[in-house]
Amino acid sequence: MHMGEAIARAFVAARRERRALAEYPGALPASLAEAHAIQDFALSLVDTPVAGWKVGKIPPPMDQVLGRDRLEGPIFAGTVVEGDGCAMPVFEHGFAAAEAEYLLRIAAAPEPGKTDFTHEEAAALLDAVHIGIEIASSPFPGINALGPLVTISDFGNNHGMVIGAPVPHWRDGDFFDWPVELRIDGEVAGTASARTMLDGPIGAAAFLFGTLARRGITVHPGQWISSGAVTGVHPVRPGQHVTAAFADMTVDCTIVAA
């Protein structure tokens, strides 16, 4: 068995069995190609449909090393919840965090073979923007500490998404400047606006459409894009309550053990 396949099998089994991995299950991926190969093989082992894709920031200096400032990973249908007050499971002895994010709904598949998108072209493929929360969780507690290639190798460190209310008149772009706040058990964990997020949520969509096309992956109408953490990546543990506020709109969930 190829090492990448063994890593993918280990992560998929740990997720399925809801158990932690004390160590990374193999040699660390040394390139984007290796990380994507692990993710691709892991995708082939999962029967659950892909409901969307998460986009995350690659911080300096790795963005320069890898030649890109974002990473991607699948979001599976069984981990997506609509509305407030839901229970969102995390790997209790792995990594767990909550992130306030804008969620973009895909209306149409990109033109086959197209691998580069302007913001205008990306926005034309969307039909809604919602407020939401991404649940970042992995059986491996060191997933973020070991860098973006390791993050990519385990489904981009995603374990769910909470879809909140729609953003009205999103095409005018006013929501880019909305104040966003994430609270854990009522305490403010982070504040920012989408204006601080690289080139913003629509830029995340343009990135995702291009990178998935280059990987030979087709997106479908009705799938979602979790466009990146607005206020940061905030560690959580089972029993905590998370609220994300976007201007005067909020969405919340309770963290539970997987």
JSON list of N, CA, C and O in Angstrom, two decimals, residues 31-70:
[
{"chain": "A", "resi": 31, "resn": "SER", "atom": "N", "xyz": [4.56, 18.06, -0.20]},
{"chain": "A", "resi": 31, "resn": "SER", "atom": "CA", "xyz": [4.16, 18.94, -1.30]},
{"chain": "A", "resi": 31, "resn": "SER", "atom": "C", "xyz": [2.64, 18.99, -1.38]},
{"chain": "A", "resi": 31, "resn": "SER", "atom": "O", "xyz": [1.95, 18.14, -0.81]},
{"chain": "A", "resi": 32, "resn": "LEU", "atom": "N", "xyz": [2.13, 20.00, -2.10]},
{"chain": "A", "resi": 32, "resn": "LEU", "atom": "CA", "xyz": [0.70, 20.07, -2.33]},
{"chain": "A", "resi": 32, "resn": "LEU", "atom": "C", "xyz": [0.20, 18.83, -3.04]},
{"chain": "A", "resi": 32, "resn": "LEU", "atom": "O", "xyz": [-0.88, 18.31, -2.73]},
{"chain": "A", "resi": 33, "resn": "ALA", "atom": "N", "xyz": [0.97, 18.34, -3.99]},
{"chain": "A", "resi": 33, "resn": "ALA", "atom": "CA", "xyz": [0.56, 17.15, -4.73]},
{"chain": "A", "resi": 33, "resn": "ALA", "atom": "C", "xyz": [0.39, 15.95, -3.79]},
{"chain": "A", "resi": 33, "resn": "ALA", "atom": "O", "xyz": [-0.59, 15.20, -3.91]},
{"chain": "A", "resi": 34, "resn": "GLU", "atom": "N", "xyz": [1.32, 15.79, -2.85]},
{"chain": "A", "resi": 34, "resn": "GLU", "atom": "CA", "xyz": [1.20, 14.68, -1.90]},
{"chain": "A", "resi": 34, "resn": "GLU", "atom": "C", "xyz": [0.00, 14.86, -0.99]},
{"chain": "A", "resi": 34, "resn": "GLU", "atom": "O", "xyz": [-0.74, 13.91, -0.72]},
{"chain": "A", "resi": 35, "resn": "ALA", "atom": "N", "xyz": [-0.20, 16.09, -0.49]},
{"chain": "A", "resi": 35, "resn": "ALA", "atom": "CA", "xyz": [-1.34, 16.35, 0.41]},
{"chain": "A", "resi": 35, "resn": "ALA", "atom": "C", "xyz": [-2.67, 16.12, -0.30]},
{"chain": "A", "resi": 35, "resn": "ALA", "atom": "O", "xyz": [-3.60, 15.51, 0.25]},
{"chain": "A", "resi": 36, "resn": "HIS", "atom": "N", "xyz": [-2.77, 16.60, -1.54]},
{"chain": "A", "resi": 36, "resn": "HIS", "atom": "CA", "xyz": [-4.01, 16.42, -2.30]},
{"chain": "A", "resi": 36, "resn": "HIS", "atom": "C", "xyz": [-4.23, 14.95, -2.64]},
{"chain": "A", "resi": 36, "resn": "HIS", "atom": "O", "xyz": [-5.37, 14.48, -2.68]},
{"chain": "A", "resi": 37, "resn": "ALA", "atom": "N", "xyz": [-3.16, 14.21, -2.90]},
{"chain": "A", "resi": 37, "resn": "ALA", "atom": "CA", "xyz": [-3.30, 12.79, -3.20]},
{"chain": "A", "resi": 37, "resn": "ALA", "atom": "C", "xyz": [-3.89, 12.04, -2.00]},
{"chain": "A", "resi": 37, "resn": "ALA", "atom": "O", "xyz": [-4.73, 11.15, -2.17]},
{"chain": "A", "resi": 38, "resn": "ILE", "atom": "N", "xyz": [-3.46, 12.41, -0.80]},
{"chain": "A", "resi": 38, "resn": "ILE", "atom": "CA", "xyz": [-4.02, 11.79, 0.41]},
{"chain": "A", "resi": 38, "resn": "ILE", "atom": "C", "xyz": [-5.49, 12.14, 0.53]},
{"chain": "A", "resi": 38, "resn": "ILE", "atom": "O", "xyz": [-6.34, 11.28, 0.78]},
{"chain": "A", "resi": 39, "resn": "GLN", "atom": "N", "xyz": [-5.83, 13.43, 0.35]},
{"chain": "A", "resi": 39, "resn": "GLN", "atom": "CA", "xyz": [-7.23, 13.85, 0.44]},
{"chain": "A", "resi": 39, "resn": "GLN", "atom": "C", "xyz": [-8.08, 13.17, -0.62]},
{"chain": "A", "resi": 39, "resn": "GLN", "atom": "O", "xyz": [-9.20, 12.72, -0.34]},
{"chain": "A", "resi": 40, "resn": "ASP", "atom": "N", "xyz": [-7.56, 13.06, -1.84]},
{"chain": "A", "resi": 40, "resn": "ASP", "atom": "CA", "xyz": [-8.31, 12.43, -2.92]},
{"chain": "A", "resi": 40, "resn": "ASP", "atom": "C", "xyz": [-8.60, 10.96, -2.60]},
{"chain": "A", "resi": 40, "resn": "ASP", "atom": "O", "xyz": [-9.72, 10.47, -2.82]},
{"chain": "A", "resi": 41, "resn": "PHE", "atom": "N", "xyz": [-7.60, 10.25, -2.09]},
{"chain": "A", "resi": 41, "resn": "PHE", "atom": "CA", "xyz": [-7.83, 8.84, -1.77]},
{"chain": "A", "resi": 41, "resn": "PHE", "atom": "C", "xyz": [-8.80, 8.71, -0.61]},
{"chain": "A", "resi": 41, "resn": "PHE", "atom": "O", "xyz": [-9.68, 7.83, -0.62]},
{"chain": "A", "resi": 42, "resn": "ALA", "atom": "N", "xyz": [-8.68, 9.58, 0.38]},
{"chain": "A", "resi": 42, "resn": "ALA", "atom": "CA", "xyz": [-9.62, 9.56, 1.50]},
{"chain": "A", "resi": 42, "resn": "ALA", "atom": "C", "xyz": [-11.05, 9.80, 1.01]},
{"chain": "A", "resi": 42, "resn": "ALA", "atom": "O", "xyz": [-12.00, 9.15, 1.48]},
{"chain": "A", "resi": 43, "resn": "LEU", "atom": "N", "xyz": [-11.22, 10.72, 0.07]},
{"chain": "A", "resi": 43, "resn": "LEU", "atom": "CA", "xyz": [-12.54, 10.98, -0.49]},
{"chain": "A", "resi": 43, "resn": "LEU", "atom": "C", "xyz": [-13.12, 9.73, -1.13]},
{"chain": "A", "resi": 43, "resn": "LEU", "atom": "O", "xyz": [-14.33, 9.47, -1.05]},
{"chain": "A", "resi": 44, "resn": "SER", "atom": "N", "xyz": [-12.27, 8.93, -1.76]},
{"chain": "A", "resi": 44, "resn": "SER", "atom": "CA", "xyz": [-12.75, 7.71, -2.41]},
{"chain": "A", "resi": 44, "resn": "SER", "atom": "C", "xyz": [-13.21, 6.65, -1.42]},
{"chain": "A", "resi": 44, "resn": "SER", "atom": "O", "xyz": [-13.91, 5.71, -1.80]},
{"chain": "A", "resi": 45, "resn": "LEU", "atom": "N", "xyz": [-12.84, 6.81, -0.16]},
{"chain": "A", "resi": 45, "resn": "LEU", "atom": "CA", "xyz": [-13.21, 5.83, 0.87]},
{"chain": "A", "resi": 45, "resn": "LEU", "atom": "C", "xyz": [-14.52, 6.19, 1.58]},
{"chain": "A", "resi": 45, "resn": "LEU", "atom": "O", "xyz": [-15.03, 5.39, 2.36]},
{"chain": "A", "resi": 46, "resn": "VAL", "atom": "N", "xyz": [-15.04, 7.38, 1.32]},
{"chain": "A", "resi": 46, "resn": "VAL", "atom": "CA", "xyz": [-16.22, 7.87, 2.04]},
{"chain": "A", "resi": 46, "resn": "VAL", "atom": "C", "xyz": [-17.44, 7.84, 1.11]},
{"chain": "A", "resi": 46, "resn": "VAL", "atom": "O", "xyz": [-17.39, 8.38, 0.00]},
{"chain": "A", "resi": 47, "resn": "ASP", "atom": "N", "xyz": [-18.51, 7.21, 1.57]},
{"chain": "A", "resi": 47, "resn": "ASP", "atom": "CA", "xyz": [-19.73, 7.10, 0.77]},
{"chain": "A", "resi": 47, "resn": "ASP", "atom": "C", "xyz": [-20.64, 8.32, 0.90]},
{"chain": "A", "resi": 47, "resn": "ASP", "atom": "O", "xyz": [-21.48, 8.57, 0.05]},
{"chain": "A", "resi": 48, "resn": "THR", "atom": "N", "xyz": [-20.48, 9.08, 1.98]},
{"chain": "A", "resi": 48, "resn": "THR", "atom": "CA", "xyz": [-21.36, 10.23, 2.22]},
{"chain": "A", "resi": 48, "resn": "THR", "atom": "C", "xyz": [-21.13, 11.30, 1.16]},
{"chain": "A", "resi": 48, "resn": "THR", "atom": "O", "xyz": [-19.98, 11.63, 0.84]},
{"chain": "A", "resi": 49, "resn": "PRO", "atom": "N", "xyz": [-22.19, 11.87, 0.60]},
{"chain": "A", "resi": 49, "resn": "PRO", "atom": "CA", "xyz": [-22.02, 12.92, -0.41]},
{"chain": "A", "resi": 49, "resn": "PRO", "atom": "C", "xyz": [-21.29, 14.14, 0.14]},
{"chain": "A", "resi": 49, "resn": "PRO", "atom": "O", "xyz": [-21.39, 14.46, 1.33]},
{"chain": "A", "resi": 50, "resn": "VAL", "atom": "N", "xyz": [-20.57, 14.82, -0.74]},
{"chain": "A", "resi": 50, "resn": "VAL", "atom": "CA", "xyz": [-19.93, 16.08, -0.39]},
{"chain": "A", "resi": 50, "resn": "VAL", "atom": "C", "xyz": [-20.96, 17.19, -0.52]},
{"chain": "A", "resi": 50, "resn": "VAL", "atom": "O", "xyz": [-21.51, 17.42, -1.60]},
{"chain": "A", "resi": 51, "resn": "ALA", "atom": "N", "xyz": [-21.24, 17.88, 0.58]},
{"chain": "A", "resi": 51, "resn": "ALA", "atom": "CA", "xyz": [-22.23, 18.97, 0.60]},
{"chain": "A", "resi": 51, "resn": "ALA", "atom": "C", "xyz": [-21.59, 20.31, 0.28]},
{"chain": "A", "resi": 51, "resn": "ALA", "atom": "O", "xyz": [-22.30, 21.29, 0.02]},
{"chain": "A", "resi": 52, "resn": "GLY", "atom": "N", "xyz": [-20.27, 20.37, 0.31]},
{"chain": "A", "resi": 52, "resn": "GLY", "atom": "CA", "xyz": [-19.59, 21.63, 0.04]},
{"chain": "A", "resi": 52, "resn": "GLY", "atom": "C", "xyz": [-18.11, 21.51, 0.30]},
{"chain": "A", "resi": 52, "resn": "GLY", "atom": "O", "xyz": [-17.57, 20.41, 0.49]},
{"chain": "A", "resi": 53, "resn": "TRP", "atom": "N", "xyz": [-17.46, 22.68, 0.33]},
{"chain": "A", "resi": 53, "resn": "TRP", "atom": "CA", "xyz": [-16.01, 22.74, 0.51]},
{"chain": "A", "resi": 53, "resn": "TRP", "atom": "C", "xyz": [-15.66, 23.88, 1.44]},
{"chain": "A", "resi": 53, "resn": "TRP", "atom": "O", "xyz": [-16.25, 24.96, 1.36]},
{"chain": "A", "resi": 54, "resn": "LYS", "atom": "N", "xyz": [-14.70, 23.62, 2.33]},
{"chain": "A", "resi": 54, "resn": "LYS", "atom": "CA", "xyz": [-14.19, 24.70, 3.17]},
{"chain": "A", "resi": 54, "resn": "LYS", "atom": "C", "xyz": [-12.93, 25.28, 2.55]},
{"chain": "A", "resi": 54, "resn": "LYS", "atom": "O", "xyz": [-12.15, 24.57, 1.90]},
{"chain": "A", "resi": 55, "resn": "VAL", "atom": "N", "xyz": [-12.75, 26.57, 2.77]},
{"chain": "A", "resi": 55, "resn": "VAL", "atom": "CA", "xyz": [-11.53, 27.26, 2.35]},
{"chain": "A", "resi": 55, "resn": "VAL", "atom": "C", "xyz": [-10.89, 27.83, 3.60]},
{"chain": "A", "resi": 55, "resn": "VAL", "atom": "O", "xyz": [-11.57, 28.42, 4.45]},
{"chain": "A", "resi": 56, "resn": "GLY", "atom": "N", "xyz": [-9.59, 27.64, 3.75]},
{"chain": "A", "resi": 56, "resn": "GLY", "atom": "CA", "xyz": [-8.87, 28.16, 4.91]},
{"chain": "A", "resi": 56, "resn": "GLY", "atom": "C", "xyz": [-7.64, 28.93, 4.48]},
{"chain": "A", "resi": 56, "resn": "GLY", "atom": "O", "xyz": [-7.10, 28.73, 3.38]},
{"chain": "A", "resi": 57, "resn": "LYS", "atom": "N", "xyz": [-7.18, 29.80, 5.34]},
{"chain": "A", "resi": 57, "resn": "LYS", "atom": "CA", "xyz": [-6.00, 30.63, 5.05]},
{"chain": "A", "resi": 57, "resn": "LYS", "atom": "C", "xyz": [-4.72, 29.86, 5.31]},
{"chain": "A", "resi": 57, "resn": "LYS", "atom": "O", "xyz": [-4.59, 29.15, 6.31]},
{"chain": "A", "resi": 58, "resn": "ILE", "atom": "N", "xyz": [-3.76, 30.02, 4.41]},
{"chain": "A", "resi": 58, "resn": "ILE", "atom": "CA", "xyz": [-2.39, 29.54, 4.64]},
{"chain": "A", "resi": 58, "resn": "ILE", "atom": "C", "xyz": [-1.56, 30.75, 5.07]},
{"chain": "A", "resi": 58, "resn": "ILE", "atom": "O", "xyz": [-1.36, 31.69, 4.30]},
{"chain": "A", "resi": 59, "resn": "PRO", "atom": "N", "xyz": [-1.07, 30.76, 6.30]},
{"chain": "A", "resi": 59, "resn": "PRO", "atom": "CA", "xyz": [-0.35, 31.94, 6.80]},
{"chain": "A", "resi": 59, "resn": "PRO", "atom": "C", "xyz": [1.08, 31.99, 6.29]},
{"chain": "A", "resi": 59, "resn": "PRO", "atom": "O", "xyz": [1.63, 30.97, 5.85]},
{"chain": "A", "resi": 60, "resn": "PRO", "atom": "N", "xyz": [1.71, 33.16, 6.38]},
{"chain": "A", "resi": 60, "resn": "PRO", "atom": "CA", "xyz": [3.13, 33.27, 6.07]},
{"chain": "A", "resi": 60, "resn": "PRO", "atom": "C", "xyz": [3.94, 32.44, 7.06]},
{"chain": "A", "resi": 60, "resn": "PRO", "atom": "O", "xyz": [3.51, 32.29, 8.21]},
{"chain": "A", "resi": 61, "resn": "PRO", "atom": "N", "xyz": [5.10, 31.92, 6.71]},
{"chain": "A", "resi": 61, "resn": "PRO", "atom": "CA", "xyz": [5.72, 32.03, 5.38]},
{"chain": "A", "resi": 61, "resn": "PRO", "atom": "C", "xyz": [5.31, 30.92, 4.42]},
{"chain": "A", "resi": 61, "resn": "PRO", "atom": "O", "xyz": [5.78, 30.89, 3.28]},
{"chain": "A", "resi": 62, "resn": "MET", "atom": "N", "xyz": [4.43, 30.00, 4.87]},
{"chain": "A", "resi": 62, "resn": "MET", "atom": "CA", "xyz": [4.09, 28.86, 4.02]},
{"chain": "A", "resi": 62, "resn": "MET", "atom": "C", "xyz": [3.33, 29.26, 2.77]},
{"chain": "A", "resi": 62, "resn": "MET", "atom": "O", "xyz": [3.36, 28.55, 1.77]},
{"chain": "A", "resi": 63, "resn": "ASP", "atom": "N", "xyz": [2.65, 30.39, 2.81]},
{"chain": "A", "resi": 63, "resn": "ASP", "atom": "CA", "xyz": [1.96, 30.83, 1.59]},
{"chain": "A", "resi": 63, "resn": "ASP", "atom": "C", "xyz": [2.97, 31.09, 0.48]},
{"chain": "A", "resi": 63, "resn": "ASP", "atom": "O", "xyz": [2.71, 30.78, -0.70]},
{"chain": "A", "resi": 64, "resn": "GLN", "atom": "N", "xyz": [4.13, 31.65, 0.83]},
{"chain": "A", "resi": 64, "resn": "GLN", "atom": "CA", "xyz": [5.17, 31.89, -0.17]},
{"chain": "A", "resi": 64, "resn": "GLN", "atom": "C", "xyz": [5.82, 30.58, -0.62]},
{"chain": "A", "resi": 64, "resn": "GLN", "atom": "O", "xyz": [6.11, 30.39, -1.80]},
{"chain": "A", "resi": 65, "resn": "VAL", "atom": "N", "xyz": [6.02, 29.68, 0.32]},
{"chain": "A", "resi": 65, "resn": "VAL", "atom": "CA", "xyz": [6.63, 28.38, 0.00]},
{"chain": "A", "resi": 65, "resn": "VAL", "atom": "C", "xyz": [5.75, 27.60, -0.97]},
{"chain": "A", "resi": 65, "resn": "VAL", "atom": "O", "xyz": [6.24, 27.00, -1.94]},
{"chain": "A", "resi": 66, "resn": "LEU", "atom": "N", "xyz": [4.44, 27.58, -0.71]},
{"chain": "A", "resi": 66, "resn": "LEU", "atom": "CA", "xyz": [3.53, 26.78, -1.50]},
{"chain": "A", "resi": 66, "resn": "LEU", "atom": "C", "xyz": [2.97, 27.52, -2.72]},
{"chain": "A", "resi": 66, "resn": "LEU", "atom": "O", "xyz": [2.36, 26.90, -3.59]},
{"chain": "A", "resi": 67, "resn": "GLY", "atom": "N", "xyz": [3.16, 28.83, -2.76]},
{"chain": "A", "resi": 67, "resn": "GLY", "atom": "CA", "xyz": [2.68, 29.59, -3.89]},
{"chain": "A", "resi": 67, "resn": "GLY", "atom": "C", "xyz": [1.18, 29.79, -3.90]},
{"chain": "A", "resi": 67, "resn": "GLY", "atom": "O", "xyz": [0.58, 30.05, -4.95]},
{"chain": "A", "resi": 68, "resn": "ARG", "atom": "N", "xyz": [0.56, 29.71, -2.75]},
{"chain": "A", "resi": 68, "resn": "ARG", "atom": "CA", "xyz": [-0.88, 29.97, -2.61]},
{"chain": "A", "resi": 68, "resn": "ARG", "atom": "C", "xyz": [-1.17, 30.36, -1.18]},
{"chain": "A", "resi": 68, "resn": "ARG", "atom": "O", "xyz": [-0.43, 29.99, -0.27]},
{"chain": "A", "resi": 69, "resn": "ASP", "atom": "N", "xyz": [-2.26, 31.12, -0.98]},
{"chain": "A", "resi": 69, "resn": "ASP", "atom": "CA", "xyz": [-2.56, 31.61, 0.36]},
{"chain": "A", "resi": 69, "resn": "ASP", "atom": "C", "xyz": [-3.80, 30.96, 0.97]},
{"chain": "A", "resi": 69, "resn": "ASP", "atom": "O", "xyz": [-4.27, 31.38, 2.02]},
{"chain": "A", "resi": 70, "resn": "ARG", "atom": "N", "xyz": [-4.34, 29.93, 0.29]},
{"chain": "A", "resi": 70, "resn": "ARG", "atom": "CA", "xyz": [-5.52, 29.25, 0.81]},
{"chain": "A", "resi": 70, "resn": "ARG", "atom": "C", "xyz": [-5.39, 27.74, 0.60]},
{"chain": "A", "resi": 70, "resn": "ARG", "atom": "O", "xyz": [-4.64, 27.27, -0.25]}
]
